Amino acid sequence: KVVLATDTTIERLATILQDNPRGIGVFRDELSSWFRNLTKYGKGGSDVSHWLELFNDGVLRIHRKTGTPKYVGVRFANVSLCGTIQPEALRTCLAAGNIENGLASRFLFVAPPKRLVTELPSGLPRETVERWGACVRRLVDIELPLDDKGRAIPFGLPMTDEARAAWDAFYLAHQRRLHDATGAYAGALSKLERYTLRIALIFHLIDTTDDPLGDDVSPITEVAVRSAVSTVEWFIGETQRIYEQWDEPDESRRLRRLVEWLGGRGGRAAVRDMLAAKLYRRADEAEADLQTLVRAGDVETLLVKRDGPGRPGTEYALRRRRAAS
């Protein structure tokens, strides 16, 4: 069984899925190369349509010009893609038509603010690692029903009445939010609605498989649905923040990066620190942006007495209201 791939073509992915009806995960340490490869398939064709179909657990159809067999078809094709990418590289990749075609809205974006690491990583307790390993093994070993040709097919799980009520409440509230949204953000919200049920299923299966006496086919609980709703609400806020950044004017983006950089190093720095970090190439450019933030009330100027003779140095610090946010 294959559960994780790191670098594979869409043709190879189809053959792997034929032998893994439960689906697989694909991890790319750098997603920018994955985006670039989307348009290299078939001498001018594109893999984008295949990946859009994979989001729906649909049918992956590959017609090969070389090799055997010439046609590969996979029902219920299920692939989860995960990876990392720099914010500016992501903006460039998505600007190449990948917002309009709906690809961007299929991603769950996570862009935590940069923070200075001041403690050594402690790692996970052994008990947690062992429990997680046992949980994954039980999930992989769940038996799927077979069709009349002996092929594994997925099956659905019902909800409890309480879980259904929690989902209905979220759905109606989300419809009002979706009605007021526009543009690419509206497209992302529609996909996040569907993610809620998927994430509820994940929470439910982890709970049941973590319990030695858990039932693999028990109804999805209210706890799982509410946990999924809380998770998706967080993703909605994160998605809105990221989409707004894509539409920022250059000056606003530059100022935001400066504020984030200051926050990541404890809230204060001197111009020389910004030059050393390659945040700016020239001191006057840094000073100009800092003065803009000072006038806006986001940053204050500090005079710092240094060791030895000479005048105090100048540092800039985020004001408390900004540092707290």
PDB file of N, CA, C and O in Angstrom, residues 218-283:
ATOM      1  N   SER A 218     -20.145   3.821  13.303  1.00  0.00           N
ATOM      2  CA  SER A 218     -21.077   4.534  14.174  1.00  0.00           C
ATOM      3  C   SER A 218     -21.396   5.900  13.584  1.00  0.00           C
ATOM      4  O   SER A 218     -20.591   6.482  12.852  1.00  0.00           O
ATOM      5  N   PRO A 219     -22.577   6.457  13.873  1.00  0.00           N
ATOM      6  CA  PRO A 219     -22.953   7.764  13.313  1.00  0.00           C
ATOM      7  C   PRO A 219     -22.014   8.876  13.780  1.00  0.00           C
ATOM      8  O   PRO A 219     -21.451   8.825  14.873  1.00  0.00           O
ATOM      9  N   ILE A 220     -21.887   9.890  12.941  1.00  0.00           N
ATOM     10  CA  ILE A 220     -21.058  11.043  13.286  1.00  0.00           C
ATOM     11  C   ILE A 220     -21.734  11.830  14.395  1.00  0.00           C
ATOM     12  O   ILE A 220     -22.936  12.101  14.348  1.00  0.00           O
ATOM     13  N   THR A 221     -20.943  12.213  15.399  1.00  0.00           N
ATOM     14  CA  THR A 221     -21.500  12.817  16.602  1.00  0.00           C
ATOM     15  C   THR A 221     -21.567  14.341  16.512  1.00  0.00           C
ATOM     16  O   THR A 221     -20.927  14.969  15.667  1.00  0.00           O
ATOM     17  N   GLU A 222     -22.322  14.925  17.419  1.00  0.00           N
ATOM     18  CA  GLU A 222     -22.407  16.374  17.518  1.00  0.00           C
ATOM     19  C   GLU A 222     -21.050  16.973  17.854  1.00  0.00           C
ATOM     20  O   GLU A 222     -20.683  18.045  17.348  1.00  0.00           O
ATOM     21  N   VAL A 223     -20.269  16.288  18.703  1.00  0.00           N
ATOM     22  CA  VAL A 223     -18.943  16.786  19.083  1.00  0.00           C
ATOM     23  C   VAL A 223     -18.059  16.926  17.844  1.00  0.00           C
ATOM     24  O   VAL A 223     -17.346  17.929  17.674  1.00  0.00           O
ATOM     25  N   ALA A 224     -18.095  15.938  16.966  1.00  0.00           N
ATOM     26  CA  ALA A 224     -17.280  15.984  15.752  1.00  0.00           C
ATOM     27  C   ALA A 224     -17.699  17.136  14.848  1.00  0.00           C
ATOM     28  O   ALA A 224     -16.856  17.843  14.281  1.00  0.00           O
ATOM     29  N   VAL A 225     -19.003  17.355  14.708  1.00  0.00           N
ATOM     30  CA  VAL A 225     -19.491  18.433  13.839  1.00  0.00           C
ATOM     31  C   VAL A 225     -19.129  19.791  14.420  1.00  0.00           C
ATOM     32  O   VAL A 225     -18.655  20.690  13.703  1.00  0.00           O
ATOM     33  N   ARG A 226     -19.325  19.971  15.716  1.00  0.00           N
ATOM     34  CA  ARG A 226     -18.994  21.267  16.325  1.00  0.00           C
ATOM     35  C   ARG A 226     -17.486  21.526  16.265  1.00  0.00           C
ATOM     36  O   ARG A 226     -17.062  22.676  16.079  1.00  0.00           O
ATOM     37  N   SER A 227     -16.688  20.497  16.418  1.00  0.00           N
ATOM     38  CA  SER A 227     -15.234  20.662  16.289  1.00  0.00           C
ATOM     39  C   SER A 227     -14.868  21.072  14.866  1.00  0.00           C
ATOM     40  O   SER A 227     -14.008  21.928  14.649  1.00  0.00           O
ATOM     41  N   ALA A 228     -15.543  20.473  13.892  1.00  0.00           N
ATOM     42  CA  ALA A 228     -15.289  20.820  12.496  1.00  0.00           C
ATOM     43  C   ALA A 228     -15.720  22.249  12.199  1.00  0.00           C
ATOM     44  O   ALA A 228     -15.019  22.987  11.499  1.00  0.00           O
ATOM     45  N   VAL A 229     -16.864  22.667  12.734  1.00  0.00           N
ATOM     46  CA  VAL A 229     -17.335  24.039  12.522  1.00  0.00           C
ATOM     47  C   VAL A 229     -16.335  25.040  13.101  1.00  0.00           C
ATOM     48  O   VAL A 229     -15.997  26.047  12.460  1.00  0.00           O
ATOM     49  N   SER A 230     -15.826  24.776  14.301  1.00  0.00           N
ATOM     50  CA  SER A 230     -14.830  25.673  14.909  1.00  0.00           C
ATOM     51  C   SER A 230     -13.580  25.750  14.051  1.00  0.00           C
ATOM     52  O   SER A 230     -13.004  26.832  13.859  1.00  0.00           O
ATOM     53  N   THR A 231     -13.163  24.611  13.505  1.00  0.00           N
ATOM     54  CA  THR A 231     -11.976  24.578  12.657  1.00  0.00           C
ATOM     55  C   THR A 231     -12.192  25.378  11.377  1.00  0.00           C
ATOM     56  O   THR A 231     -11.343  26.176  10.966  1.00  0.00           O
ATOM     57  N   VAL A 232     -13.341  25.194  10.753  1.00  0.00           N
ATOM     58  CA  VAL A 232     -13.634  25.896   9.501  1.00  0.00           C
ATOM     59  C   VAL A 232     -13.809  27.394   9.742  1.00  0.00           C
ATOM     60  O   VAL A 232     -13.398  28.210   8.911  1.00  0.00           O
ATOM     61  N   GLU A 233     -14.393  27.771  10.863  1.00  0.00           N
ATOM     62  CA  GLU A 233     -14.509  29.200  11.176  1.00  0.00           C
ATOM     63  C   GLU A 233     -13.122  29.833  11.252  1.00  0.00           C
ATOM     64  O   GLU A 233     -12.924  30.973  10.818  1.00  0.00           O
ATOM     65  N   TRP A 234     -12.160  29.118  11.816  1.00  0.00           N
ATOM     66  CA  TRP A 234     -10.792  29.634  11.854  1.00  0.00           C
ATOM     67  C   TRP A 234     -10.235  29.768  10.437  1.00  0.00           C
ATOM     68  O   TRP A 234      -9.626  30.787  10.096  1.00  0.00           O
ATOM     69  N   PHE A 235     -10.467  28.764   9.607  1.00  0.00           N
ATOM     70  CA  PHE A 235      -9.992  28.822   8.224  1.00  0.00           C
ATOM     71  C   PHE A 235     -10.675  29.945   7.450  1.00  0.00           C
ATOM     72  O   PHE A 235     -10.060  30.551   6.563  1.00  0.00           O
ATOM     73  N   ILE A 236     -11.929  30.237   7.749  1.00  0.00           N
ATOM     74  CA  ILE A 236     -12.614  31.337   7.070  1.00  0.00           C
ATOM     75  C   ILE A 236     -11.927  32.660   7.380  1.00  0.00           C
ATOM     76  O   ILE A 236     -11.676  33.479   6.482  1.00  0.00           O
ATOM     77  N   GLY A 237     -11.590  32.881   8.648  1.00  0.00           N
ATOM     78  CA  GLY A 237     -10.876  34.093   9.013  1.00  0.00           C
ATOM     79  C   GLY A 237      -9.511  34.172   8.365  1.00  0.00           C
ATOM     80  O   GLY A 237      -9.096  35.238   7.878  1.00  0.00           O
ATOM     81  N   GLU A 238      -8.801  33.050   8.337  1.00  0.00           N
ATOM     82  CA  GLU A 238      -7.481  33.015   7.722  1.00  0.00           C
ATOM     83  C   GLU A 238      -7.575  33.250   6.214  1.00  0.00           C
ATOM     84  O   GLU A 238      -6.770  33.979   5.629  1.00  0.00           O
ATOM     85  N   THR A 239      -8.575  32.655   5.576  1.00  0.00           N
ATOM     86  CA  THR A 239      -8.760  32.828   4.133  1.00  0.00           C
ATOM     87  C   THR A 239      -9.075  34.278   3.794  1.00  0.00           C
ATOM     88  O   THR A 239      -8.536  34.838   2.833  1.00  0.00           O
ATOM     89  N   GLN A 240      -9.951  34.895   4.574  1.00  0.00           N
ATOM     90  CA  GLN A 240     -10.290  36.298   4.325  1.00  0.00           C
ATOM     91  C   GLN A 240      -9.055  37.186   4.448  1.00  0.00           C
ATOM     92  O   GLN A 240      -8.817  38.063   3.613  1.00  0.00           O
ATOM     93  N   ARG A 241      -8.248  36.945   5.477  1.00  0.00           N
ATOM     94  CA  ARG A 241      -7.042  37.749   5.674  1.00  0.00           C
ATOM     95  C   ARG A 241      -6.071  37.592   4.512  1.00  0.00           C
ATOM     96  O   ARG A 241      -5.515  38.571   4.004  1.00  0.00           O
ATOM     97  N   ILE A 242      -5.892  36.362   4.037  1.00  0.00           N
ATOM     98  CA  ILE A 242      -4.939  36.106   2.959  1.00  0.00           C
ATOM     99  C   ILE A 242      -5.448  36.672   1.635  1.00  0.00           C
ATOM    100  O   ILE A 242      -4.692  37.281   0.873  1.00  0.00           O
ATOM    101  N   TYR A 243      -6.738  36.504   1.361  1.00  0.00           N
ATOM    102  CA  TYR A 243      -7.285  37.041   0.115  1.00  0.00           C
ATOM    103  C   TYR A 243      -7.191  38.569   0.087  1.00  0.00           C
ATOM    104  O   TYR A 243      -6.960  39.162  -0.973  1.00  0.00           O
ATOM    105  N   GLU A 244      -7.395  39.203   1.223  1.00  0.00           N
ATOM    106  CA  GLU A 244      -7.258  40.660   1.280  1.00  0.00           C
ATOM    107  C   GLU A 244      -5.819  41.084   0.985  1.00  0.00           C
ATOM    108  O   GLU A 244      -5.579  42.108   0.348  1.00  0.00           O
ATOM    109  N   GLN A 245      -4.861  40.288   1.434  1.00  0.00           N
ATOM    110  CA  GLN A 245      -3.456  40.614   1.184  1.00  0.00           C
ATOM    111  C   GLN A 245      -3.122  40.516  -0.299  1.00  0.00           C
ATOM    112  O   GLN A 245      -2.302  41.274  -0.803  1.00  0.00           O
ATOM    113  N   TRP A 246      -3.759  39.591  -1.021  1.00  0.00           N
ATOM    114  CA  TRP A 246      -3.496  39.465  -2.453  1.00  0.00           C
ATOM    115  C   TRP A 246      -3.917  40.717  -3.215  1.00  0.00           C
ATOM    116  O   TRP A 246      -3.336  41.043  -4.242  1.00  0.00           O
ATOM    117  N   ASP A 247      -4.920  41.416  -2.691  1.00  0.00           N
ATOM    118  CA  ASP A 247      -5.421  42.606  -3.378  1.00  0.00           C
ATOM    119  C   ASP A 247      -4.786  43.899  -2.874  1.00  0.00           C
ATOM    120  O   ASP A 247      -5.185  44.982  -3.280  1.00  0.00           O
ATOM    121  N   GLU A 248      -3.808  43.781  -1.980  1.00  0.00           N
ATOM    122  CA  GLU A 248      -3.183  44.976  -1.408  1.00  0.00           C
ATOM    123  C   GLU A 248      -2.380  45.757  -2.445  1.00  0.00           C
ATOM    124  O   GLU A 248      -1.691  45.161  -3.281  1.00  0.00           O
ATOM    125  N   PRO A 249      -2.419  47.084  -2.368  1.00  0.00           N
ATOM    126  CA  PRO A 249      -1.463  47.877  -3.143  1.00  0.00           C
ATOM    127  C   PRO A 249      -0.038  47.609  -2.646  1.00  0.00           C
ATOM    128  O   PRO A 249       0.160  47.149  -1.517  1.00  0.00           O
ATOM    129  N   ASP A 250       0.933  47.897  -3.474  1.00  0.00           N
ATOM    130  CA  ASP A 250       2.326  47.599  -3.129  1.00  0.00           C
ATOM    131  C   ASP A 250       2.748  48.261  -1.818  1.00  0.00           C
ATOM    132  O   ASP A 250       3.430  47.641  -0.994  1.00  0.00           O
ATOM    133  N   GLU A 251       2.363  49.526  -1.617  1.00  0.00           N
ATOM    134  CA  GLU A 251       2.774  50.213  -0.389  1.00  0.00           C
ATOM    135  C   GLU A 251       2.166  49.556   0.842  1.00  0.00           C
ATOM    136  O   GLU A 251       2.850  49.345   1.851  1.00  0.00           O
ATOM    137  N   SER A 252       0.893  49.199   0.776  1.00  0.00           N
ATOM    138  CA  SER A 252       0.240  48.550   1.917  1.00  0.00           C
ATOM    139  C   SER A 252       0.890  47.211   2.230  1.00  0.00           C
ATOM    140  O   SER A 252       1.077  46.854   3.400  1.00  0.00           O
ATOM    141  N   ARG A 253       1.239  46.467   1.179  1.00  0.00           N
ATOM    142  CA  ARG A 253       1.879  45.176   1.393  1.00  0.00           C
ATOM    143  C   ARG A 253       3.245  45.357   2.051  1.00  0.00           C
ATOM    144  O   ARG A 253       3.629  44.606   2.960  1.00  0.00           O
ATOM    145  N   ARG A 254       3.968  46.358   1.612  1.00  0.00           N
ATOM    146  CA  ARG A 254       5.298  46.620   2.170  1.00  0.00           C
ATOM    147  C   ARG A 254       5.211  47.003   3.656  1.00  0.00           C
ATOM    148  O   ARG A 254       5.985  46.531   4.483  1.00  0.00           O
ATOM    149  N   LEU A 255       4.236  47.853   3.984  1.00  0.00           N
ATOM    150  CA  LEU A 255       4.058  48.261   5.372  1.00  0.00           C
ATOM    151  C   LEU A 255       3.603  47.095   6.239  1.00  0.00           C
ATOM    152  O   LEU A 255       4.042  46.949   7.389  1.00  0.00           O
ATOM    153  N   ARG A 256       2.727  46.262   5.706  1.00  0.00           N
ATOM    154  CA  ARG A 256       2.279  45.091   6.473  1.00  0.00           C
ATOM    155  C   ARG A 256       3.434  44.150   6.761  1.00  0.00           C
ATOM    156  O   ARG A 256       3.572  43.624   7.870  1.00  0.00           O
ATOM    157  N   ARG A 257       4.281  43.924   5.763  1.00  0.00           N
ATOM    158  CA  ARG A 257       5.443  43.057   5.969  1.00  0.00           C
ATOM    159  C   ARG A 257       6.363  43.620   7.042  1.00  0.00           C
ATOM    160  O   ARG A 257       6.924  42.873   7.849  1.00  0.00           O
ATOM    161  N   LEU A 258       6.510  44.944   7.061  1.00  0.00           N
ATOM    162  CA  LEU A 258       7.358  45.559   8.068  1.00  0.00           C
ATOM    163  C   LEU A 258       6.776  45.356   9.467  1.00  0.00           C
ATOM    164  O   LEU A 258       7.505  45.023  10.414  1.00  0.00           O
ATOM    165  N   VAL A 259       5.458  45.553   9.604  1.00  0.00           N
ATOM    166  CA  VAL A 259       4.808  45.352  10.900  1.00  0.00           C
ATOM    167  C   VAL A 259       4.943  43.899  11.340  1.00  0.00           C
ATOM    168  O   VAL A 259       5.242  43.608  12.510  1.00  0.00           O
ATOM    169  N   GLU A 260       4.715  42.966  10.431  1.00  0.00           N
ATOM    170  CA  GLU A 260       4.846  41.546  10.770  1.00  0.00           C
ATOM    171  C   GLU A 260       6.274  41.206  11.165  1.00  0.00           C
ATOM    172  O   GLU A 260       6.507  40.410  12.083  1.00  0.00           O
ATOM    173  N   TRP A 261       7.234  41.792  10.464  1.00  0.00           N
ATOM    174  CA  TRP A 261       8.637  41.528  10.782  1.00  0.00           C
ATOM    175  C   TRP A 261       8.986  42.071  12.171  1.00  0.00           C
ATOM    176  O   TRP A 261       9.645  41.399  12.962  1.00  0.00           O
ATOM    177  N   LEU A 262       8.516  43.257  12.496  1.00  0.00           N
ATOM    178  CA  LEU A 262       8.750  43.812  13.825  1.00  0.00           C
ATOM    179  C   LEU A 262       8.108  42.936  14.905  1.00  0.00           C
ATOM    180  O   LEU A 262       8.723  42.653  15.940  1.00  0.00           O
ATOM    181  N   GLY A 263       6.875  42.501  14.647  1.00  0.00           N
ATOM    182  CA  GLY A 263       6.211  41.643  15.615  1.00  0.00           C
ATOM    183  C   GLY A 263       6.930  40.334  15.820  1.00  0.00           C
ATOM    184  O   GLY A 263       6.978  39.791  16.933  1.00  0.00           O
ATOM    185  N   GLY A 264       7.538  39.809  14.770  1.00  0.00           N
ATOM    186  CA  GLY A 264       8.230  38.533  14.852  1.00  0.00           C
ATOM    187  C   GLY A 264       9.528  38.581  15.637  1.00  0.00           C
ATOM    188  O   GLY A 264      10.044  37.542  16.057  1.00  0.00           O
ATOM    189  N   ARG A 265      10.085  39.772  15.838  1.00  0.00           N
ATOM    190  CA  ARG A 265      11.337  39.870  16.589  1.00  0.00           C
ATOM    191  C   ARG A 265      11.129  40.607  17.910  1.00  0.00           C
ATOM    192  O   ARG A 265      12.034  41.256  18.446  1.00  0.00           O
ATOM    193  N   GLY A 266       9.928  40.535  18.429  1.00  0.00           N
ATOM    194  CA  GLY A 266       9.678  41.092  19.748  1.00  0.00           C
ATOM    195  C   GLY A 266       9.086  42.484  19.760  1.00  0.00           C
ATOM    196  O   GLY A 266       8.827  43.046  20.830  1.00  0.00           O
ATOM    197  N   GLY A 267       8.869  43.092  18.586  1.00  0.00           N
ATOM    198  CA  GLY A 267       8.178  44.364  18.530  1.00  0.00           C
ATOM    199  C   GLY A 267       9.034  45.592  18.343  1.00  0.00           C
ATOM    200  O   GLY A 267       8.508  46.701  18.212  1.00  0.00           O
ATOM    201  N   ARG A 268      10.381  45.463  18.291  1.00  0.00           N
ATOM    202  CA  ARG A 268      11.219  46.646  18.126  1.00  0.00           C
ATOM    203  C   ARG A 268      12.505  46.307  17.392  1.00  0.00           C
ATOM    204  O   ARG A 268      12.992  45.181  17.445  1.00  0.00           O
ATOM    205  N   ALA A 269      13.047  47.312  16.691  1.00  0.00           N
ATOM    206  CA  ALA A 269      14.283  47.106  15.934  1.00  0.00           C
ATOM    207  C   ALA A 269      14.786  48.461  15.468  1.00  0.00           C
ATOM    208  O   ALA A 269      14.058  49.466  15.476  1.00  0.00           O
ATOM    209  N   ALA A 270      16.044  48.484  15.053  1.00  0.00           N
ATOM    210  CA  ALA A 270      16.653  49.670  14.459  1.00  0.00           C
ATOM    211  C   ALA A 270      16.718  49.499  12.951  1.00  0.00           C
ATOM    212  O   ALA A 270      16.576  48.383  12.428  1.00  0.00           O
ATOM    213  N   VAL A 271      16.967  50.594  12.244  1.00  0.00           N
ATOM    214  CA  VAL A 271      17.052  50.532  10.789  1.00  0.00           C
ATOM    215  C   VAL A 271      18.164  49.579  10.362  1.00  0.00           C
ATOM    216  O   VAL A 271      18.019  48.834   9.391  1.00  0.00           O
ATOM    217  N   ARG A 272      19.275  49.588  11.092  1.00  0.00           N
ATOM    218  CA  ARG A 272      20.388  48.703  10.725  1.00  0.00           C
ATOM    219  C   ARG A 272      19.965  47.230  10.789  1.00  0.00           C
ATOM    220  O   ARG A 272      20.462  46.401  10.019  1.00  0.00           O
ATOM    221  N   ASP A 273      19.034  46.896  11.700  1.00  0.00           N
ATOM    222  CA  ASP A 273      18.542  45.517  11.782  1.00  0.00           C
ATOM    223  C   ASP A 273      17.733  45.169  10.533  1.00  0.00           C
ATOM    224  O   ASP A 273      17.790  44.040  10.035  1.00  0.00           O
ATOM    225  N   MET A 274      16.989  46.126  10.022  1.00  0.00           N
ATOM    226  CA  MET A 274      16.182  45.894   8.825  1.00  0.00           C
ATOM    227  C   MET A 274      17.055  45.716   7.593  1.00  0.00           C
ATOM    228  O   MET A 274      16.759  44.898   6.719  1.00  0.00           O
ATOM    229  N   LEU A 275      18.146  46.470   7.551  1.00  0.00           N
ATOM    230  CA  LEU A 275      19.079  46.314   6.439  1.00  0.00           C
ATOM    231  C   LEU A 275      19.804  44.980   6.523  1.00  0.00           C
ATOM    232  O   LEU A 275      20.009  44.303   5.516  1.00  0.00           O
ATOM    233  N   ALA A 276      20.181  44.584   7.735  1.00  0.00           N
ATOM    234  CA  ALA A 276      20.878  43.305   7.914  1.00  0.00           C
ATOM    235  C   ALA A 276      19.983  42.129   7.547  1.00  0.00           C
ATOM    236  O   ALA A 276      20.449  41.099   7.036  1.00  0.00           O
ATOM    237  N   ALA A 277      18.677  42.277   7.786  1.00  0.00           N
ATOM    238  CA  ALA A 277      17.727  41.212   7.461  1.00  0.00           C
ATOM    239  C   ALA A 277      17.300  41.245   5.996  1.00  0.00           C
ATOM    240  O   ALA A 277      16.462  40.435   5.579  1.00  0.00           O
ATOM    241  N   LYS A 278      17.866  42.176   5.208  1.00  0.00           N
ATOM    242  CA  LYS A 278      17.535  42.325   3.787  1.00  0.00           C
ATOM    243  C   LYS A 278      16.074  42.707   3.576  1.00  0.00           C
ATOM    244  O   LYS A 278      15.501  42.462   2.506  1.00  0.00           O
ATOM    245  N   LEU A 279      15.470  43.313   4.609  1.00  0.00           N
ATOM    246  CA  LEU A 279      14.102  43.769   4.457  1.00  0.00           C
ATOM    247  C   LEU A 279      14.047  44.994   3.552  1.00  0.00           C
ATOM    248  O   LEU A 279      13.066  45.204   2.828  1.00  0.00           O
ATOM    249  N   TYR A 280      15.094  45.796   3.612  1.00  0.00           N
ATOM    250  CA  TYR A 280      15.255  46.960   2.738  1.00  0.00           C
ATOM    251  C   TYR A 280      16.685  46.985   2.217  1.00  0.00           C
ATOM    252  O   TYR A 280      17.605  46.476   2.871  1.00  0.00           O
ATOM    253  N   ARG A 281      16.845  47.606   1.055  1.00  0.00           N
ATOM    254  CA  ARG A 281      18.185  47.751   0.492  1.00  0.00           C
ATOM    255  C   ARG A 281      18.837  49.054   0.912  1.00  0.00           C
ATOM    256  O   ARG A 281      20.062  49.145   0.960  1.00  0.00           O
ATOM    257  N   ARG A 282      18.022  50.065   1.226  1.00  0.00           N
ATOM    258  CA  ARG A 282      18.572  51.372   1.579  1.00  0.00           C
ATOM    259  C   ARG A 282      17.923  51.877   2.856  1.00  0.00           C
ATOM    260  O   ARG A 282      16.734  51.655   3.117  1.00  0.00           O
ATOM    261  N   ALA A 283      18.723  52.609   3.651  1.00  0.00           N
ATOM    262  CA  ALA A 283      18.237  53.117   4.923  1.00  0.00           C
ATOM    263  C   ALA A 283      17.120  54.131   4.746  1.00  0.00           C
ATOM    264  O   ALA A 283      16.159  54.159   5.524  1.00  0.00           O
TER     265      ALA A 283
END
